[in-house]
Each structure stands twice: as structure tokens, then as C-alpha cells.
Amino acid sequence: GSNDEEKLKAATAWSVWELSTSRLYVDPSYIAHATDDAKFAIAFARIEAHYFVNGAFMSDDEQLLKNADKIKDIPGVIVQGRYDICCPARSAWDLHKVWPKGELHFVDDAGHSTRESGIVHELVIATDKFRDL
């Protein structure tokens, strides 16, 4: 919108909500980033809004699952936080079922954020596995 004060208020509220729900254990300093840095809050909210307004750049909610046959022979890794409320575990499980070469790893003590130690650990293992392809 054109009202900068309202734009900042909405962007901050969105960023606080997203950062609060993306981790299992939320550090208040992590949330403070959204409330203390207007540029971050606006950029973060705009990127996410762009993604959602465009339907996650998918033609429909089932596009990835319906087209999984196109990647059936490509190895990969799905890393899923057990307490991820942004992308429920069911999504990872459904993808795993239709992608034979997609290894599924649940991280017991994590939500959605790639900044959680268990997620980082699994992503490093996954990238190391494919390093020499």
C-alpha cells in the first residue's frame, strides 16, 4: 500500500508471526529481528506475500505429487521437522511415497526453519552425500 506506517505495521506483524511459528524453540532475539529492523520486516513479508499471491508458483496444490514421475530416477533427500506447522509432515510423507529415490528424514526436535540445528545437520549430511555427483 501507499501508507508506509500501515505497511510497516502489517509487515512486522507478518514477520513476527512467521518467525514465531517456524521454529520449535523460539529465541526472543530471533523475533526481535523482525520488530527492530524495518527493512528486514518489509523485505521478508514482501517475499512471502509474493510467493503466496502466486500460489507457490504451482499450477495447483497437487502439482509436485502429480508430476513426481518426472523425478522418479533422480536421488534426493527430504528433510522435515517433526513440529513444522508451516509445511506439515504429511506433505513430506506424501512426496516420499511418490518419489522412490527421495529419502525422507524427520528431525524430531525441529520445526520449519533451516536455522535449527537438527535441520542444519540433516541438510549438511544430504549435501555431502551429493557433493561428488
PDB file of N, CA and C in Angstrom, residues 52-123:
ATOM      1  N   PHE A  52       3.050 -16.424  -1.907  1.00  0.00           N
ATOM      2  CA  PHE A  52       1.684 -16.890  -1.681  1.00  0.00           C
ATOM      3  C   PHE A  52       0.695 -16.342  -2.703  1.00  0.00           C
ATOM      4  N   VAL A  53       0.838 -15.084  -3.088  1.00  0.00           N
ATOM      5  CA  VAL A  53      -0.049 -14.493  -4.095  1.00  0.00           C
ATOM      6  C   VAL A  53       0.060 -15.256  -5.414  1.00  0.00           C
ATOM      7  N   ASN A  54       1.226 -15.818  -5.670  1.00  0.00           N
ATOM      8  CA  ASN A  54       1.455 -16.575  -6.901  1.00  0.00           C
ATOM      9  C   ASN A  54       1.267 -18.077  -6.721  1.00  0.00           C
ATOM     10  N   GLY A  55       0.530 -18.463  -5.680  1.00  0.00           N
ATOM     11  CA  GLY A  55       0.198 -19.874  -5.488  1.00  0.00           C
ATOM     12  C   GLY A  55       1.404 -20.774  -5.383  1.00  0.00           C
ATOM     13  N   ALA A  56       2.459 -20.269  -4.740  1.00  0.00           N
ATOM     14  CA  ALA A  56       3.706 -21.028  -4.567  1.00  0.00           C
ATOM     15  C   ALA A  56       4.321 -21.413  -5.915  1.00  0.00           C
ATOM     16  N   PHE A  57       3.925 -20.697  -6.951  1.00  0.00           N
ATOM     17  CA  PHE A  57       4.412 -20.939  -8.312  1.00  0.00           C
ATOM     18  C   PHE A  57       4.106 -22.356  -8.788  1.00  0.00           C
ATOM     19  N   MET A  58       2.986 -22.887  -8.298  1.00  0.00           N
ATOM     20  CA  MET A  58       2.490 -24.195  -8.710  1.00  0.00           C
ATOM     21  C   MET A  58       1.142 -23.987  -9.384  1.00  0.00           C
ATOM     22  N   SER A  59       0.820 -24.830 -10.348  1.00  0.00           N
ATOM     23  CA  SER A  59      -0.470 -24.698 -11.031  1.00  0.00           C
ATOM     24  C   SER A  59      -1.620 -25.110 -10.123  1.00  0.00           C
ATOM     25  N   ASP A  60      -1.357 -26.022  -9.193  1.00  0.00           N
ATOM     26  CA  ASP A  60      -2.352 -26.417  -8.195  1.00  0.00           C
ATOM     27  C   ASP A  60      -1.628 -27.075  -7.025  1.00  0.00           C
ATOM     28  N   ASP A  61      -2.365 -27.371  -5.967  1.00  0.00           N
ATOM     29  CA  ASP A  61      -1.759 -27.911  -4.747  1.00  0.00           C
ATOM     30  C   ASP A  61      -1.118 -29.280  -4.937  1.00  0.00           C
ATOM     31  N   GLU A  62      -1.505 -29.985  -5.955  1.00  0.00           N
ATOM     32  CA  GLU A  62      -1.005 -31.344  -6.178  1.00  0.00           C
ATOM     33  C   GLU A  62       0.040 -31.429  -7.290  1.00  0.00           C
ATOM     34  N   GLN A  63       0.483 -30.308  -7.827  1.00  0.00           N
ATOM     35  CA  GLN A  63       1.382 -30.323  -8.989  1.00  0.00           C
ATOM     36  C   GLN A  63       2.629 -31.167  -8.749  1.00  0.00           C
ATOM     37  N   LEU A  64       3.281 -30.973  -7.634  1.00  0.00           N
ATOM     38  CA  LEU A  64       4.514 -31.715  -7.364  1.00  0.00           C
ATOM     39  C   LEU A  64       4.242 -33.214  -7.279  1.00  0.00           C
ATOM     40  N   LEU A  65       3.186 -33.585  -6.582  1.00  0.00           N
ATOM     41  CA  LEU A  65       2.868 -35.007  -6.445  1.00  0.00           C
ATOM     42  C   LEU A  65       2.450 -35.615  -7.784  1.00  0.00           C
ATOM     43  N   LYS A  66       1.660 -34.888  -8.558  1.00  0.00           N
ATOM     44  CA  LYS A  66       1.194 -35.401  -9.855  1.00  0.00           C
ATOM     45  C   LYS A  66       2.328 -35.542 -10.866  1.00  0.00           C
ATOM     46  N   ASN A  67       3.382 -34.774 -10.702  1.00  0.00           N
ATOM     47  CA  ASN A  67       4.493 -34.808 -11.656  1.00  0.00           C
ATOM     48  C   ASN A  67       5.750 -35.477 -11.098  1.00  0.00           C
ATOM     49  N   ALA A  68       5.607 -36.163  -9.982  1.00  0.00           N
ATOM     50  CA  ALA A  68       6.762 -36.804  -9.350  1.00  0.00           C
ATOM     51  C   ALA A  68       7.412 -37.845 -10.252  1.00  0.00           C
ATOM     52  N   ASP A  69       6.663 -38.394 -11.198  1.00  0.00           N
ATOM     53  CA  ASP A  69       7.247 -39.380 -12.106  1.00  0.00           C
ATOM     54  C   ASP A  69       8.400 -38.779 -12.913  1.00  0.00           C
ATOM     55  N   LYS A  70       8.404 -37.468 -13.074  1.00  0.00           N
ATOM     56  CA  LYS A  70       9.474 -36.810 -13.832  1.00  0.00           C
ATOM     57  C   LYS A  70      10.805 -36.817 -13.082  1.00  0.00           C
ATOM     58  N   ILE A  71      10.758 -37.010 -11.776  1.00  0.00           N
ATOM     59  CA  ILE A  71      11.998 -37.038 -10.979  1.00  0.00           C
ATOM     60  C   ILE A  71      12.220 -38.402 -10.321  1.00  0.00           C
ATOM     61  N   LYS A  72      11.438 -39.393 -10.737  1.00  0.00           N
ATOM     62  CA  LYS A  72      11.479 -40.697 -10.061  1.00  0.00           C
ATOM     63  C   LYS A  72      12.855 -41.348 -10.038  1.00  0.00           C
ATOM     64  N   ASP A  73      13.691 -41.055 -11.004  1.00  0.00           N
ATOM     65  CA  ASP A  73      15.018 -41.671 -11.063  1.00  0.00           C
ATOM     66  C   ASP A  73      16.125 -40.757 -10.550  1.00  0.00           C
ATOM     67  N   ILE A  74      15.752 -39.617 -10.032  1.00  0.00           N
ATOM     68  CA  ILE A  74      16.736 -38.665  -9.505  1.00  0.00           C
ATOM     69  C   ILE A  74      16.789 -38.812  -7.991  1.00  0.00           C
ATOM     70  N   PRO A  75      17.957 -39.119  -7.444  1.00  0.00           N
ATOM     71  CA  PRO A  75      18.047 -39.242  -5.987  1.00  0.00           C
ATOM     72  C   PRO A  75      17.936 -37.875  -5.318  1.00  0.00           C
ATOM     73  N   GLY A  76      17.380 -37.879  -4.128  1.00  0.00           N
ATOM     74  CA  GLY A  76      17.248 -36.642  -3.375  1.00  0.00           C
ATOM     75  C   GLY A  76      16.946 -36.931  -1.922  1.00  0.00           C
ATOM     76  N   VAL A  77      16.862 -35.885  -1.152  1.00  0.00           N
ATOM     77  CA  VAL A  77      16.605 -36.008   0.277  1.00  0.00           C
ATOM     78  C   VAL A  77      15.530 -34.997   0.667  1.00  0.00           C
ATOM     79  N   ILE A  78      14.579 -35.465   1.445  1.00  0.00           N
ATOM     80  CA  ILE A  78      13.531 -34.615   2.006  1.00  0.00           C
ATOM     81  C   ILE A  78      13.826 -34.506   3.498  1.00  0.00           C
ATOM     82  N   VAL A  79      14.065 -33.308   3.983  1.00  0.00           N
ATOM     83  CA  VAL A  79      14.321 -33.085   5.407  1.00  0.00           C
ATOM     84  C   VAL A  79      13.105 -32.365   5.974  1.00  0.00           C
ATOM     85  N   GLN A  80      12.496 -32.949   6.985  1.00  0.00           N
ATOM     86  CA  GLN A  80      11.237 -32.443   7.530  1.00  0.00           C
ATOM     87  C   GLN A  80      11.305 -32.353   9.045  1.00  0.00           C
ATOM     88  N   GLY A  81      11.046 -31.174   9.579  1.00  0.00           N
ATOM     89  CA  GLY A  81      10.937 -31.015  11.024  1.00  0.00           C
ATOM     90  C   GLY A  81       9.632 -31.621  11.512  1.00  0.00           C
ATOM     91  N   ARG A  82       9.699 -32.422  12.555  1.00  0.00           N
ATOM     92  CA  ARG A  82       8.502 -33.086  13.079  1.00  0.00           C
ATOM     93  C   ARG A  82       7.438 -32.079  13.526  1.00  0.00           C
ATOM     94  N   TYR A  83       7.869 -30.920  13.997  1.00  0.00           N
ATOM     95  CA  TYR A  83       6.932 -29.915  14.502  1.00  0.00           C
ATOM     96  C   TYR A  83       6.774 -28.733  13.552  1.00  0.00           C
ATOM     97  N   ASP A  84       6.968 -28.972  12.276  1.00  0.00           N
ATOM     98  CA  ASP A  84       6.828 -27.934  11.257  1.00  0.00           C
ATOM     99  C   ASP A  84       5.341 -27.655  11.043  1.00  0.00           C
ATOM    100  N   ILE A  85       4.899 -26.446  11.414  1.00  0.00           N
ATOM    101  CA  ILE A  85       3.497 -26.102  11.181  1.00  0.00           C
ATOM    102  C   ILE A  85       3.330 -25.279   9.908  1.00  0.00           C
ATOM    103  N   CYS A  86       4.430 -24.848   9.316  1.00  0.00           N
ATOM    104  CA  CYS A  86       4.365 -24.118   8.039  1.00  0.00           C
ATOM    105  C   CYS A  86       4.133 -25.095   6.887  1.00  0.00           C
ATOM    106  N   CYS A  87       4.863 -26.193   6.896  1.00  0.00           N
ATOM    107  CA  CYS A  87       4.729 -27.256   5.896  1.00  0.00           C
ATOM    108  C   CYS A  87       4.542 -28.559   6.666  1.00  0.00           C
ATOM    109  N   PRO A  88       3.318 -29.000   6.839  1.00  0.00           N
ATOM    110  CA  PRO A  88       3.055 -30.184   7.657  1.00  0.00           C
ATOM    111  C   PRO A  88       3.801 -31.430   7.179  1.00  0.00           C
ATOM    112  N   ALA A  89       4.107 -32.298   8.121  1.00  0.00           N
ATOM    113  CA  ALA A  89       4.840 -33.536   7.830  1.00  0.00           C
ATOM    114  C   ALA A  89       4.117 -34.382   6.787  1.00  0.00           C
ATOM    115  N   ARG A  90       2.821 -34.265   6.712  1.00  0.00           N
ATOM    116  CA  ARG A  90       2.047 -35.030   5.726  1.00  0.00           C
ATOM    117  C   ARG A  90       2.524 -34.724   4.307  1.00  0.00           C
ATOM    118  N   SER A  91       2.899 -33.473   4.055  1.00  0.00           N
ATOM    119  CA  SER A  91       3.382 -33.087   2.723  1.00  0.00           C
ATOM    120  C   SER A  91       4.658 -33.838   2.370  1.00  0.00           C
ATOM    121  N   ALA A  92       5.577 -33.919   3.318  1.00  0.00           N
ATOM    122  CA  ALA A  92       6.832 -34.640   3.082  1.00  0.00           C
ATOM    123  C   ALA A  92       6.560 -36.131   2.887  1.00  0.00           C
ATOM    124  N   TRP A  93       5.662 -36.685   3.694  1.00  0.00           N
ATOM    125  CA  TRP A  93       5.329 -38.101   3.588  1.00  0.00           C
ATOM    126  C   TRP A  93       4.685 -38.411   2.232  1.00  0.00           C
ATOM    127  N   ASP A  94       3.753 -37.567   1.803  1.00  0.00           N
ATOM    128  CA  ASP A  94       3.098 -37.779   0.510  1.00  0.00           C
ATOM    129  C   ASP A  94       4.104 -37.715  -0.639  1.00  0.00           C
ATOM    130  N   LEU A  95       5.040 -36.791  -0.575  1.00  0.00           N
ATOM    131  CA  LEU A  95       6.079 -36.701  -1.610  1.00  0.00           C
ATOM    132  C   LEU A  95       6.971 -37.940  -1.577  1.00  0.00           C
ATOM    133  N   HIS A  96       7.348 -38.358  -0.398  1.00  0.00           N
ATOM    134  CA  HIS A  96       8.193 -39.548  -0.250  1.00  0.00           C
ATOM    135  C   HIS A  96       7.524 -40.783  -0.875  1.00  0.00           C
ATOM    136  N   LYS A  97       6.233 -40.915  -0.698  1.00  0.00           N
ATOM    137  CA  LYS A  97       5.519 -42.079  -1.233  1.00  0.00           C
ATOM    138  C   LYS A  97       5.550 -42.135  -2.757  1.00  0.00           C
ATOM    139  N   VAL A  98       5.575 -40.988  -3.428  1.00  0.00           N
ATOM    140  CA  VAL A  98       5.552 -40.986  -4.901  1.00  0.00           C
ATOM    141  C   VAL A  98       6.925 -40.754  -5.521  1.00  0.00           C
ATOM    142  N   TRP A  99       7.941 -40.585  -4.688  1.00  0.00           N
ATOM    143  CA  TRP A  99       9.310 -40.338  -5.170  1.00  0.00           C
ATOM    144  C   TRP A  99      10.219 -41.419  -4.587  1.00  0.00           C
ATOM    145  N   PRO A 100      10.360 -42.532  -5.282  1.00  0.00           N
ATOM    146  CA  PRO A 100      11.108 -43.679  -4.764  1.00  0.00           C
ATOM    147  C   PRO A 100      12.544 -43.361  -4.347  1.00  0.00           C
ATOM    148  N   LYS A 101      13.194 -42.450  -5.049  1.00  0.00           N
ATOM    149  CA  LYS A 101      14.594 -42.136  -4.733  1.00  0.00           C
ATOM    150  C   LYS A 101      14.719 -40.952  -3.776  1.00  0.00           C
ATOM    151  N   GLY A 102      13.606 -40.492  -3.254  1.00  0.00           N
ATOM    152  CA  GLY A 102      13.632 -39.393  -2.289  1.00  0.00           C
ATOM    153  C   GLY A 102      13.673 -39.940  -0.874  1.00  0.00           C
ATOM    154  N   GLU A 103      14.830 -39.840  -0.249  1.00  0.00           N
ATOM    155  CA  GLU A 103      14.969 -40.295   1.141  1.00  0.00           C
ATOM    156  C   GLU A 103      14.288 -39.289   2.058  1.00  0.00           C
ATOM    157  N   LEU A 104      13.529 -39.786   3.017  1.00  0.00           N
ATOM    158  CA  LEU A 104      12.835 -38.910   3.956  1.00  0.00           C
ATOM    159  C   LEU A 104      13.498 -38.985   5.323  1.00  0.00           C
ATOM    160  N   HIS A 105      13.847 -37.823   5.850  1.00  0.00           N
ATOM    161  CA  HIS A 105      14.451 -37.733   7.179  1.00  0.00           C
ATOM    162  C   HIS A 105      13.630 -36.778   8.034  1.00  0.00           C
ATOM    163  N   PHE A 106      13.050 -37.308   9.111  1.00  0.00           N
ATOM    164  CA  PHE A 106      12.344 -36.468  10.070  1.00  0.00           C
ATOM    165  C   PHE A 106      13.327 -36.023  11.144  1.00  0.00           C
ATOM    166  N   VAL A 107      13.249 -34.774  11.503  1.00  0.00           N
ATOM    167  CA  VAL A 107      14.073 -34.227  12.578  1.00  0.00           C
ATOM    168  C   VAL A 107      13.148 -34.046  13.777  1.00  0.00           C
ATOM    169  N   ASP A 108      13.405 -34.837  14.821  1.00  0.00           N
ATOM    170  CA  ASP A 108      12.498 -34.884  15.970  1.00  0.00           C
ATOM    171  C   ASP A 108      12.339 -33.562  16.704  1.00  0.00           C
ATOM    172  N   ASP A 109      13.394 -32.785  16.789  1.00  0.00           N
ATOM    173  CA  ASP A 109      13.343 -31.564  17.603  1.00  0.00           C
ATOM    174  C   ASP A 109      13.446 -30.306  16.747  1.00  0.00           C
ATOM    175  N   ALA A 110      12.623 -30.238  15.703  1.00  0.00           N
ATOM    176  CA  ALA A 110      12.693 -29.082  14.805  1.00  0.00           C
ATOM    177  C   ALA A 110      11.317 -28.741  14.247  1.00  0.00           C
ATOM    178  N   GLY A 111      11.225 -27.491  13.832  1.00  0.00           N
ATOM    179  CA  GLY A 111      10.049 -27.006  13.121  1.00  0.00           C
ATOM    180  C   GLY A 111      10.392 -26.858  11.651  1.00  0.00           C
ATOM    181  N   HIS A 112      10.224 -25.651  11.128  1.00  0.00           N
ATOM    182  CA  HIS A 112      10.387 -25.382   9.700  1.00  0.00           C
ATOM    183  C   HIS A 112      11.740 -24.770   9.340  1.00  0.00           C
ATOM    184  N   SER A 113      12.335 -24.072  10.256  1.00  0.00           N
ATOM    185  CA  SER A 113      13.495 -23.235   9.949  1.00  0.00           C
ATOM    186  C   SER A 113      14.765 -24.023   9.640  1.00  0.00           C
ATOM    187  N   THR A 114      15.451 -23.569   8.601  1.00  0.00           N
ATOM    188  CA  THR A 114      16.751 -24.166   8.271  1.00  0.00           C
ATOM    189  C   THR A 114      17.829 -23.703   9.243  1.00  0.00           C
ATOM    190  N   ARG A 115      17.463 -22.874  10.201  1.00  0.00           N
ATOM    191  CA  ARG A 115      18.425 -22.415  11.208  1.00  0.00           C
ATOM    192  C   ARG A 115      18.396 -23.274  12.468  1.00  0.00           C
ATOM    193  N   GLU A 116      17.549 -24.278  12.496  1.00  0.00           N
ATOM    194  CA  GLU A 116      17.513 -25.173  13.649  1.00  0.00           C
ATOM    195  C   GLU A 116      18.603 -26.226  13.486  1.00  0.00           C
ATOM    196  N   SER A 117      19.258 -26.544  14.579  1.00  0.00           N
ATOM    197  CA  SER A 117      20.461 -27.383  14.498  1.00  0.00           C
ATOM    198  C   SER A 117      20.193 -28.753  13.877  1.00  0.00           C
ATOM    199  N   GLY A 118      19.078 -29.381  14.191  1.00  0.00           N
ATOM    200  CA  GLY A 118      18.783 -30.691  13.616  1.00  0.00           C
ATOM    201  C   GLY A 118      18.553 -30.633  12.115  1.00  0.00           C
ATOM    202  N   ILE A 119      17.913 -29.578  11.660  1.00  0.00           N
ATOM    203  CA  ILE A 119      17.691 -29.389  10.221  1.00  0.00           C
ATOM    204  C   ILE A 119      19.026 -29.134   9.530  1.00  0.00           C
ATOM    205  N   VAL A 120      19.832 -28.251  10.117  1.00  0.00           N
ATOM    206  CA  VAL A 120      21.164 -27.967   9.552  1.00  0.00           C
ATOM    207  C   VAL A 120      21.960 -29.257   9.436  1.00  0.00           C
ATOM    208  N   HIS A 121      21.949 -30.054  10.483  1.00  0.00           N
ATOM    209  CA  HIS A 121      22.703 -31.316  10.500  1.00  0.00           C
ATOM    210  C   HIS A 121      22.283 -32.220   9.335  1.00  0.00           C
ATOM    211  N   GLU A 122      20.984 -32.414   9.163  1.00  0.00           N
ATOM    212  CA  GLU A 122      20.493 -33.286   8.085  1.00  0.00           C
ATOM    213  C   GLU A 122      20.773 -32.702   6.702  1.00  0.00           C
ATOM    214  N   LEU A 123      20.685 -31.393   6.561  1.00  0.00           N
ATOM    215  CA  LEU A 123      20.976 -30.772   5.265  1.00  0.00           C
ATOM    216  C   LEU A 123      22.452 -30.898   4.898  1.00  0.00           C
TER     217      LEU A 123
END
